[in-house]
Structure formats: structure tokens, C-alpha cells
């Protein structure tokens, strides 16, 4: 009984994919009646329930923090002996096969700080139900395979809540006594409860319409606070473009008469695809040149598209259980990536997406929280909205699309949508549809859903001058991950080409399938040794190790006709120099400078691509290449290479910076590309140490007519110690302190800064009067950004760890979901020296010792200690 006095709560229960059972009761129809008010809302739910199969189990309606004030079955009030609560759920034994069950509960939305269920944000009432928030609104079988038709009636004070929105189409509305009014919305499409939504409040509408491919007119509305209306145009255009794109590329048309989007300020993540009523974090709706960067504009476009695309990949075909989450998320990310590529540049979008994958997913896949794209177990499903489910999941779809080619892939998706429309499906259903619709055997490919960990591929090219042939030997290794010590070889599609370095000629672009531990491929007709270009377009989400020399890489950086491979060669060229230096070897860096000069000087290249190609690998990415991460050495090496590139090419940077200055703002690809390159040039120019660097940055900051250039200049200044640094930060604060989304940038820029005092500054900013734990965007802009700043977060004092742990502990009491998202950076202790590892573990232990810790943080922190 040693642990009798232990204060640690029992470990949360583990949910297993293998335990899946079909629901005992179905709910074909539900009527919800809301009497809405910020302080006290009443919810009456009337469920038609139907026994599913031959069993005598009672009806179990999930609930979280709910107290039933009344329960009726078929109109008869039950007394308290006829129901009971079990772990929050309402249990009722029912005699027949079909009944009508009515419950009444009361909620206090304005004290709902978890932002799950019905909550208040800036005077609005709104909902968030995915994954398990509906059980905080009413008693219901809260699982995605119970699909119901919803009728929702809302009543509220008309002056405070003039707008009443819910899923589906509006059917009726009217006035009530006492200055109140009501509205009813019906959604004819059966849906799981995680897609339920309502919004009530004083909102203005950007109204537009879209005519679908079958000629139906859909009313579109983007609902925001009146003052934000001018910032909604980009989102509306993105929505219309998305609707047209899904018709053109997937043959999928929108199905209701209205499509509404609402922006709210307090939101746990990006946005939510509720049927016909998407609810968004305002940062993914609001954009104007004064406050939004080009990255923000692209974020709005991508997230609007993502949520819209869910109408088919997620809503019409939903998930059977939460282990299948990547079925909707991976596929929908793949769809939004391709949409954004079509709207802008395929090359640049692919590079950006791979950068994001490597920064988030590769790190996750190599740490204690690694899990398969289709996990086997979880404690808290909110912790599984991960880069693996989303971004690696998208890569799996991309590999299948590549192996099939466009026509057969489309045949596969047509079959998938048609076969499973109106159903709750599985990842296996998707793969089967690809196999049958596309005519391919994906038996081995399925391992991508099962095995966690990023495969390593070693590619060795050897030339035989006598036979005039080359042999490419490929070996794969999938590293062990938690619970999966041994791995089987995966099916890895590698787009490959060989280049003649003398002529620059290109031999083929073949799709090689590596599906054994080791395989060799021979290519004839090579009098001299060619240069290998492999994993072109990043055809597989793997780490490739090659025996290519710096000369080979320099050649590819100048000549490869695959833009991703060209970018990759540049990255590898720089990584080799930096990793060599960090390891104390002097690796020549002139090739890097020459390659950058060559790329910047090439007038045929898209400036946005150039800006990507000349970007130094991030400190975190360099850390990933090392056995043990040395944050200080990485920072020093990267800083010195940056200075060298800045100084050696100083006049080039001056020319580029001056030559990319625009005359008036435009959102065209050319203008965006020019801004991106201009900011890169400014960055190198300041890094060069040129006397006038800070002054040039300050001028850009002051003169810019857009946030892209203003924030980049601020970020560049924030890294240094110039007088202009303080001035620019003050000006920025005074100009934007009333605008929460833009003030987030002020916090974020300082938390991201490569400045020796960042850790102290973050501590101060945590006490700033504008800092609050109640807004997730603000928390992420300070602590989320800081934890991503490797050099500062891993300050040898351990102060960075303590700051983040303090934030997690404080935030967990109000918003466990957002708190749990800050845990993973502390879990990477195995990758650091003993002193840092001990400090990180100490903070994880301190978090776990906190009484009353949420399931969310408990799961992440305890797994991180293993
Ligand atoms: N499906 C939502 C994510 C919900 C997250 C819940 N913890 C947004 C999206 O991926 O589209
Ligand atoms: Zn999604």
C-alpha cells in the first residue's frame, strides 16, 4: 500500500482502437431548444432513440459536468430512481426498441473557460464540440458514428443577440415578449454531434452568393463584429474559390442553401468545420494589408479552404471513431495544400509544406509522443490533433495520389465519396476505395498507417566506368518508437533522376518503389558518374542520406529542374557546412555563398522560390541532424554563416532590397514574391553587420504600407541590440495595442527573437498588462513562440523550461487543451545534454505533481517522461 498517500491522481483510462463496438443505441433525430443567456442557458433536448441490434443494454448518454433537471421518456417524467449518472453519463434502462427521451440541463457559458461546449467570447455565444464538447451541452451518445438529423430552436434577448445561427438552413423565426426573439434551423443531413454548432450575438455580415455546378444558388455569409467587416474580403474570395475548386478537381458540390462562417476571438485552435456553420479563430478570417502579413493572408485562404473541403471529407463522409481522425484530417490537409498550390505556386507551396512537416511532424515522430497516423490507443483525444494525424496523414494521401496518377486517384476518391456518403468510415475504407477505384495493391502501403517513426533511406550511387552503368543502392530503416520496437520495411515511392554534370542533361524522372529493406537499381548508358536527384518533390516523407559531395549539391542547386530538389540541395549544402562546424570541423562555406549568389542572380526564377532556396536551415532543423542538440553551438554556427553570407554579398543584398521596393500594395504572386525576397535581403544585410543595417531596417519598418514588410523589419531589429530595436517595438505597440490579433505579433516577435535576453524578456512579457491566459492566441503568441525558439528556450539556466512549465500549470486550471499543447517541447529531453535533460524532466515532474491536473496534460507530461 505504498502509494496510499500518494497525491498523484490515478492514470487516465486508455481507450483502444481494438475495443471498437457499434453503438448500442442510435439517435436518428434530435430537437434542441436553447434559452440562451451568457450567465445561464437552458437546454432541452428531445432525442428519438432506436435500439441498435439485439441486446438489453440501457441507453447511455454521455455528459460532462451536466446535471439533469428533468428526464422524460415518451412524455412521462422519470423519477430519480429510474436513471442514474455514471462518470458524468446519464444511464436509463429502456424497455422497447424505440423511444423519445427528453432532458433538461442548465449551463453557465460565461464561466466556461475550457472553450469546449457552449461558451462566451467577446459577448458572443458560440460552441465548439469536436472532439467531445457536445457532452458539455446536453446528454447524448457523443461518438462520431451516431448520426442524427438536427432541429435547433434558439431564443434570446433580441438587443444583445440579434443574430441567431445554427447548422443547416434557417426555417422560421419570430419575436417574443420582453424584447426577446427566436429562430429555428434545420439540418437535413444526418451528422455526428461533434459537427453541431450555434452562434448568437451582435454580428455584421459580409454577404455574397455562389452558384453551384448544378445551378443552385448558395447564400454565403461571413459574420464578424461590425468593425471587422472591412477585413473579410480575402476570406470571402477564398471561400468562393474553394467551392469552385472542389467542383472542378473532385466533382464535389455544396449541398445546403446557406454557408455561414463566424469569427470569434477566443478559440482553442484554427477553425471548425461544423455543418453549414464554420466557426473560426478570427486570425484565420480577418486580413487587411495594415495588419496581416502575406503568410497570414495565405493562412486565411488555406484554412477557409480546409474547413470548406471538410463538407465532403469529414461531414458527408465522417469518421467511425476518433482513431480514424486522419481519414478526414490527412485527406483534407492534402486537399487544402493542393488548392493553395493551384492558387499560387506549386513549387513554393511544396517547399513550405515540407518545412512545416519537418519542423513539427519529424520532431514528433522521433520523440516520446510519436504515434502512428492511425493510433492504437489514447487517453485524451484532444491530444491527437497532431502533426502526424494532419501533416503526415496528408503525405500518405499524396503518396497514394502519386502512385496512382491523377485519373486513377480521382476514380478512387469518386468511389470513396459515393460509397460512403452519409456514413461514418474508416481509414481502411479509404484505402480500399483507392485499391478498387484506382486499381492498385496497397497491402504493404498500409504499414504507413500502422508504423510510427520517420523512415530513413540511405541512397548510395556507384558508377562502373567499364560497364558504363550506375547502381543505386537503397536501404531503409524505420526507427523504433514507443510501443513499436521492431518495424517492417515500408513501401516508399521515390521520384528519382540522374544528371550528367558535364552537360546538365537529365536522365529520366522515375518513380522507384523501395519496398524491401535493401534494393538495388541499375541504370545503363553512363560513361561518367551522374549526380543523383532523389525524393524529388519530396515524394515520400522520409529522411534521405546520400553520399553526394558538396560539388554535387552545388551542381543540383544550380541545375536540378525539380524545384523542391533544387531547394533541398541548397539546404543540404548549408546543413553540411553548419553541422561540420558545430562538430568543430572547418567545412568550406564558399560554395554556399556562390550557390546563393547564383540563385539570387537568376532572373528566370520566381522571387518567392529564391527566398525559400536561400533561407538558412532553422536552428531546430540543425538540432534534428545531431546526435545531441547543442543549442549554443548551433546558434553560433548559424549566426556566423549568416554574417558571412551577409558580408560577402553585401552589395547584392543592397541591390535586391532596393530593387524589390514596390510602388503600392498588391496581393499578386509577383508582389508577394518580391516582398519575401526583400525581407530575406534585409535580413542578410543586417546580419552582415553593416553600420547602416539597423537604420535600413528601421526605414523599412516606418515606410512599409503593409504588415509583411513591417513585421519582418521589426523581427530583424528584435534580434539585435540597436537603438532602433526599442523604438520600433514601442511604435508597434502604441499603434496596435487595441487590436488583439496584431498585438499578438508584438508578443510573438519578441518571443521568437534571437536575442541573448529573450528568456528574461518573456518572463517580463508574461506579467505585461496585455498578457492574458484567457485568450489562446495570446498564450501561443508568447509561450508557444518561445518554446519554438530553440536557443532561448533551452537556455542553460533552465529558466525557459520553468517559464513554460509555470504557464502550463496555471493554464491547465482554465484551459487544459491549450495547456497540453505546450508540453511537447519539454518532452524532448533525450536529445539534450544531461544537465538540460535533468532540468526538463524536473519540470515535467513538477507539472505531474500538481493536484487536480487535467487528463490532457497528464497524458502528455507522463508520456514525455518515458
Ligand atoms: N476539425 C477541427 C479540429 C478540432 C480540434 C479539436 N481538438 C479543425 C480542423 O481540422 O479542420
Ligand atoms: Zn480539419
PDB file of C-alpha atoms in Angstrom, residues 449-615:
ATOM      1  CA  UNK A 449      -0.982   3.884 -41.155  1.00  0.00           C
ATOM      2  CA  UNK A 450       0.356   1.444 -38.579  1.00  0.00           C
ATOM      3  CA  UNK A 451       4.033   2.159 -38.050  1.00  0.00           C
ATOM      4  CA  UNK A 452       5.131   5.373 -36.374  1.00  0.00           C
ATOM      5  CA  UNK A 453       8.568   6.914 -36.914  1.00  0.00           C
ATOM      6  CA  UNK A 454      10.141   8.623 -39.913  1.00  0.00           C
ATOM      7  CA  UNK A 455      11.828   6.090 -42.201  1.00  0.00           C
ATOM      8  CA  UNK A 456      15.489   6.710 -43.007  1.00  0.00           C
ATOM      9  CA  UNK A 457      16.577   5.908 -46.543  1.00  0.00           C
ATOM     10  CA  UNK A 458      20.239   5.559 -47.370  1.00  0.00           C
ATOM     11  CA  UNK A 459      20.907   6.077 -51.076  1.00  0.00           C
ATOM     12  CA  UNK A 460      24.333   5.190 -52.447  1.00  0.00           C
ATOM     13  CA  UNK A 461      25.219   5.678 -56.092  1.00  0.00           C
ATOM     14  CA  UNK A 462      28.183   3.870 -57.603  1.00  0.00           C
ATOM     15  CA  UNK A 463      29.480   4.205 -61.121  1.00  0.00           C
ATOM     16  CA  UNK A 464      31.039   1.441 -63.177  1.00  0.00           C
ATOM     17  CA  UNK A 465      33.080   3.114 -65.963  1.00  0.00           C
ATOM     18  CA  UNK A 466      33.678  -0.186 -67.731  1.00  0.00           C
ATOM     19  CA  UNK A 467      30.045  -1.231 -67.936  1.00  0.00           C
ATOM     20  CA  UNK A 468      29.091   2.428 -68.312  1.00  0.00           C
ATOM     21  CA  UNK A 469      26.343   1.937 -65.784  1.00  0.00           C
ATOM     22  CA  UNK A 470      25.398   3.138 -62.337  1.00  0.00           C
ATOM     23  CA  UNK A 471      23.993   1.211 -59.478  1.00  0.00           C
ATOM     24  CA  UNK A 472      21.725   2.899 -56.954  1.00  0.00           C
ATOM     25  CA  UNK A 473      21.532   1.006 -53.673  1.00  0.00           C
ATOM     26  CA  UNK A 474      18.689   1.957 -51.379  1.00  0.00           C
ATOM     27  CA  UNK A 475      18.362   0.836 -47.780  1.00  0.00           C
ATOM     28  CA  UNK A 476      15.559   1.698 -45.416  1.00  0.00           C
ATOM     29  CA  UNK A 477      15.353   1.739 -41.657  1.00  0.00           C
ATOM     30  CA  UNK A 478      12.301   2.670 -39.629  1.00  0.00           C
ATOM     31  CA  UNK A 479      13.393   3.674 -36.132  1.00  0.00           C
ATOM     32  CA  UNK A 480      11.773   2.213 -33.020  1.00  0.00           C
ATOM     33  CA  UNK A 481       9.035   4.334 -31.455  1.00  0.00           C
ATOM     34  CA  UNK A 482       7.084   3.993 -28.171  1.00  0.00           C
ATOM     35  CA  UNK A 483       5.364   0.604 -28.162  1.00  0.00           C
ATOM     36  CA  UNK A 484       6.848  -0.356 -31.553  1.00  0.00           C
ATOM     37  CA  UNK A 485      10.417  -1.638 -31.101  1.00  0.00           C
ATOM     38  CA  UNK A 486      10.572  -3.560 -34.395  1.00  0.00           C
ATOM     39  CA  UNK A 487       9.466  -2.319 -37.752  1.00  0.00           C
ATOM     40  CA  UNK A 488       8.832  -3.879 -41.129  1.00  0.00           C
ATOM     41  CA  UNK A 489      10.036  -2.367 -44.397  1.00  0.00           C
ATOM     42  CA  UNK A 490       7.596   0.160 -45.854  1.00  0.00           C
ATOM     43  CA  UNK A 491       6.574   0.823 -49.454  1.00  0.00           C
ATOM     44  CA  UNK A 492       8.398   4.082 -50.234  1.00  0.00           C
ATOM     45  CA  UNK A 493       7.844   5.871 -53.559  1.00  0.00           C
ATOM     46  CA  UNK A 494      10.968   7.810 -54.541  1.00  0.00           C
ATOM     47  CA  UNK A 495      10.960  10.044 -57.580  1.00  0.00           C
ATOM     48  CA  UNK A 496      14.500   9.845 -58.903  1.00  0.00           C
ATOM     49  CA  UNK A 497      16.571  11.368 -61.716  1.00  0.00           C
ATOM     50  CA  UNK A 498      20.222  11.297 -62.736  1.00  0.00           C
ATOM     51  CA  UNK A 499      22.094  14.293 -64.116  1.00  0.00           C
ATOM     52  CA  UNK A 500      25.187  14.471 -66.269  1.00  0.00           C
ATOM     53  CA  UNK A 501      27.312  17.095 -64.520  1.00  0.00           C
ATOM     54  CA  UNK A 502      29.210  17.908 -67.690  1.00  0.00           C
ATOM     55  CA  UNK A 503      26.193  18.766 -69.807  1.00  0.00           C
ATOM     56  CA  UNK A 504      23.476  19.300 -67.205  1.00  0.00           C
ATOM     57  CA  UNK A 505      21.423  16.734 -69.135  1.00  0.00           C
ATOM     58  CA  UNK A 506      18.772  14.925 -67.261  1.00  0.00           C
ATOM     59  CA  UNK A 507      18.091  11.191 -67.397  1.00  0.00           C
ATOM     60  CA  UNK A 508      14.503  10.378 -66.619  1.00  0.00           C
ATOM     61  CA  UNK A 509      12.288  11.103 -63.675  1.00  0.00           C
ATOM     62  CA  UNK A 510      11.379   7.652 -62.495  1.00  0.00           C
ATOM     63  CA  UNK A 511       9.234   6.557 -59.631  1.00  0.00           C
ATOM     64  CA  UNK A 512      11.283   3.918 -57.837  1.00  0.00           C
ATOM     65  CA  UNK A 513       9.401   1.823 -55.300  1.00  0.00           C
ATOM     66  CA  UNK A 514      11.573   0.866 -52.373  1.00  0.00           C
ATOM     67  CA  UNK A 515       9.653  -1.891 -50.645  1.00  0.00           C
ATOM     68  CA  UNK A 516      12.377  -4.063 -49.166  1.00  0.00           C
ATOM     69  CA  UNK A 517      14.993  -3.387 -46.516  1.00  0.00           C
ATOM     70  CA  UNK A 518      17.621  -3.122 -49.239  1.00  0.00           C
ATOM     71  CA  UNK A 519      17.282  -2.888 -53.003  1.00  0.00           C
ATOM     72  CA  UNK A 520      19.482  -2.033 -55.967  1.00  0.00           C
ATOM     73  CA  UNK A 521      18.566  -0.410 -59.247  1.00  0.00           C
ATOM     74  CA  UNK A 522      20.881  -0.347 -62.255  1.00  0.00           C
ATOM     75  CA  UNK A 523      20.870   2.304 -64.962  1.00  0.00           C
ATOM     76  CA  UNK A 524      22.776   1.858 -68.202  1.00  0.00           C
ATOM     77  CA  UNK A 525      24.376   4.380 -70.513  1.00  0.00           C
ATOM     78  CA  UNK A 526      26.584   6.437 -68.210  1.00  0.00           C
ATOM     79  CA  UNK A 527      30.117   6.969 -69.454  1.00  0.00           C
ATOM     80  CA  UNK A 528      30.813   9.227 -66.491  1.00  0.00           C
ATOM     81  CA  UNK A 529      29.323   9.323 -62.999  1.00  0.00           C
ATOM     82  CA  UNK A 530      25.982  11.156 -62.839  1.00  0.00           C
ATOM     83  CA  UNK A 531      24.612  13.196 -59.953  1.00  0.00           C
ATOM     84  CA  UNK A 532      21.698  11.743 -58.034  1.00  0.00           C
ATOM     85  CA  UNK A 533      18.476  13.673 -57.541  1.00  0.00           C
ATOM     86  CA  UNK A 534      16.228  11.667 -55.244  1.00  0.00           C
ATOM     87  CA  UNK A 535      12.947  12.094 -53.396  1.00  0.00           C
ATOM     88  CA  UNK A 536      12.133  14.786 -55.914  1.00  0.00           C
ATOM     89  CA  UNK A 537       9.086  16.814 -54.970  1.00  0.00           C
ATOM     90  CA  UNK A 538       9.521  15.169 -51.568  1.00  0.00           C
ATOM     91  CA  UNK A 539       7.647  12.164 -52.935  1.00  0.00           C
ATOM     92  CA  UNK A 540       7.882  10.323 -49.596  1.00  0.00           C
ATOM     93  CA  UNK A 541       8.015  11.688 -46.021  1.00  0.00           C
ATOM     94  CA  UNK A 542      11.394  10.150 -45.238  1.00  0.00           C
ATOM     95  CA  UNK A 543      14.898  11.244 -44.267  1.00  0.00           C
ATOM     96  CA  UNK A 544      17.304  10.565 -47.133  1.00  0.00           C
ATOM     97  CA  UNK A 545      21.016  10.146 -46.525  1.00  0.00           C
ATOM     98  CA  UNK A 546      23.252  10.177 -49.600  1.00  0.00           C
ATOM     99  CA  UNK A 547      26.933  10.126 -50.448  1.00  0.00           C
ATOM    100  CA  UNK A 548      26.700  13.257 -52.563  1.00  0.00           C
ATOM    101  CA  UNK A 549      29.613  15.682 -52.364  1.00  0.00           C
ATOM    102  CA  UNK A 550      29.334  19.421 -51.827  1.00  0.00           C
ATOM    103  CA  UNK A 551      30.114  19.767 -55.542  1.00  0.00           C
ATOM    104  CA  UNK A 552      27.197  17.501 -56.435  1.00  0.00           C
ATOM    105  CA  UNK A 553      24.898  19.530 -54.220  1.00  0.00           C
ATOM    106  CA  UNK A 554      26.139  22.803 -55.652  1.00  0.00           C
ATOM    107  CA  UNK A 555      25.513  21.387 -59.128  1.00  0.00           C
ATOM    108  CA  UNK A 556      21.944  20.367 -58.226  1.00  0.00           C
ATOM    109  CA  UNK A 557      21.261  23.697 -56.531  1.00  0.00           C
ATOM    110  CA  UNK A 558      22.009  25.338 -59.854  1.00  0.00           C
ATOM    111  CA  UNK A 559      20.638  22.798 -62.335  1.00  0.00           C
ATOM    112  CA  UNK A 560      18.017  20.473 -60.902  1.00  0.00           C
ATOM    113  CA  UNK A 561      14.769  21.035 -62.788  1.00  0.00           C
ATOM    114  CA  UNK A 562      12.671  19.875 -59.867  1.00  0.00           C
ATOM    115  CA  UNK A 563      12.243  22.965 -57.685  1.00  0.00           C
ATOM    116  CA  UNK A 564      11.938  21.007 -54.474  1.00  0.00           C
ATOM    117  CA  UNK A 565      15.083  19.015 -55.211  1.00  0.00           C
ATOM    118  CA  UNK A 566      16.871  22.237 -56.007  1.00  0.00           C
ATOM    119  CA  UNK A 567      15.802  23.773 -52.712  1.00  0.00           C
ATOM    120  CA  UNK A 568      16.771  20.570 -50.952  1.00  0.00           C
ATOM    121  CA  UNK A 569      20.256  20.620 -52.467  1.00  0.00           C
ATOM    122  CA  UNK A 570      20.725  24.163 -51.167  1.00  0.00           C
ATOM    123  CA  UNK A 571      19.549  23.126 -47.718  1.00  0.00           C
ATOM    124  CA  UNK A 572      21.851  20.121 -47.638  1.00  0.00           C
ATOM    125  CA  UNK A 573      24.772  22.233 -48.814  1.00  0.00           C
ATOM    126  CA  UNK A 574      24.207  24.576 -45.882  1.00  0.00           C
ATOM    127  CA  UNK A 575      23.479  21.773 -43.391  1.00  0.00           C
ATOM    128  CA  UNK A 576      26.787  20.118 -44.255  1.00  0.00           C
ATOM    129  CA  UNK A 577      28.707  23.316 -43.579  1.00  0.00           C
ATOM    130  CA  UNK A 578      26.871  24.047 -40.365  1.00  0.00           C
ATOM    131  CA  UNK A 579      26.907  20.562 -38.907  1.00  0.00           C
ATOM    132  CA  UNK A 580      30.588  20.269 -39.761  1.00  0.00           C
ATOM    133  CA  UNK A 581      31.363  23.500 -37.974  1.00  0.00           C
ATOM    134  CA  UNK A 582      29.262  22.634 -34.951  1.00  0.00           C
ATOM    135  CA  UNK A 583      31.304  19.436 -34.761  1.00  0.00           C
ATOM    136  CA  UNK A 584      34.489  21.502 -34.819  1.00  0.00           C
ATOM    137  CA  UNK A 585      35.462  20.778 -38.429  1.00  0.00           C
ATOM    138  CA  UNK A 586      36.179  23.608 -40.810  1.00  0.00           C
ATOM    139  CA  UNK A 587      33.953  22.985 -43.797  1.00  0.00           C
ATOM    140  CA  UNK A 588      34.403  25.362 -46.694  1.00  0.00           C
ATOM    141  CA  UNK A 589      31.490  27.777 -46.965  1.00  0.00           C
ATOM    142  CA  UNK A 590      32.396  29.495 -50.221  1.00  0.00           C
ATOM    143  CA  UNK A 591      30.253  27.019 -52.139  1.00  0.00           C
ATOM    144  CA  UNK A 592      27.236  28.169 -50.139  1.00  0.00           C
ATOM    145  CA  UNK A 593      27.930  31.806 -50.889  1.00  0.00           C
ATOM    146  CA  UNK A 594      28.470  31.035 -54.569  1.00  0.00           C
ATOM    147  CA  UNK A 595      25.261  28.989 -54.788  1.00  0.00           C
ATOM    148  CA  UNK A 596      23.265  31.766 -53.158  1.00  0.00           C
ATOM    149  CA  UNK A 597      24.771  34.342 -55.492  1.00  0.00           C
ATOM    150  CA  UNK A 598      23.898  32.166 -58.460  1.00  0.00           C
ATOM    151  CA  UNK A 599      20.292  31.657 -57.419  1.00  0.00           C
ATOM    152  CA  UNK A 600      19.664  35.285 -56.491  1.00  0.00           C
ATOM    153  CA  UNK A 601      21.139  36.444 -59.780  1.00  0.00           C
ATOM    154  CA  UNK A 602      18.982  34.140 -61.919  1.00  0.00           C
ATOM    155  CA  UNK A 603      16.283  36.373 -63.410  1.00  0.00           C
ATOM    156  CA  UNK A 604      14.219  33.408 -64.593  1.00  0.00           C
ATOM    157  CA  UNK A 605      13.438  32.274 -61.066  1.00  0.00           C
ATOM    158  CA  UNK A 606      10.323  33.202 -59.087  1.00  0.00           C
ATOM    159  CA  UNK A 607      11.480  35.538 -56.275  1.00  0.00           C
ATOM    160  CA  UNK A 608       9.357  33.585 -53.769  1.00  0.00           C
ATOM    161  CA  UNK A 609      11.263  30.437 -54.701  1.00  0.00           C
ATOM    162  CA  UNK A 610      14.578  32.272 -54.444  1.00  0.00           C
ATOM    163  CA  UNK A 611      13.674  33.464 -50.954  1.00  0.00           C
ATOM    164  CA  UNK A 612      12.945  29.875 -49.909  1.00  0.00           C
ATOM    165  CA  UNK A 613      16.084  28.477 -51.531  1.00  0.00           C
ATOM    166  CA  UNK A 614      18.440  30.898 -49.801  1.00  0.00           C
ATOM    167  CA  UNK A 615      16.858  30.520 -46.376  1.00  0.00           C
TER     168      UNK A 615
END
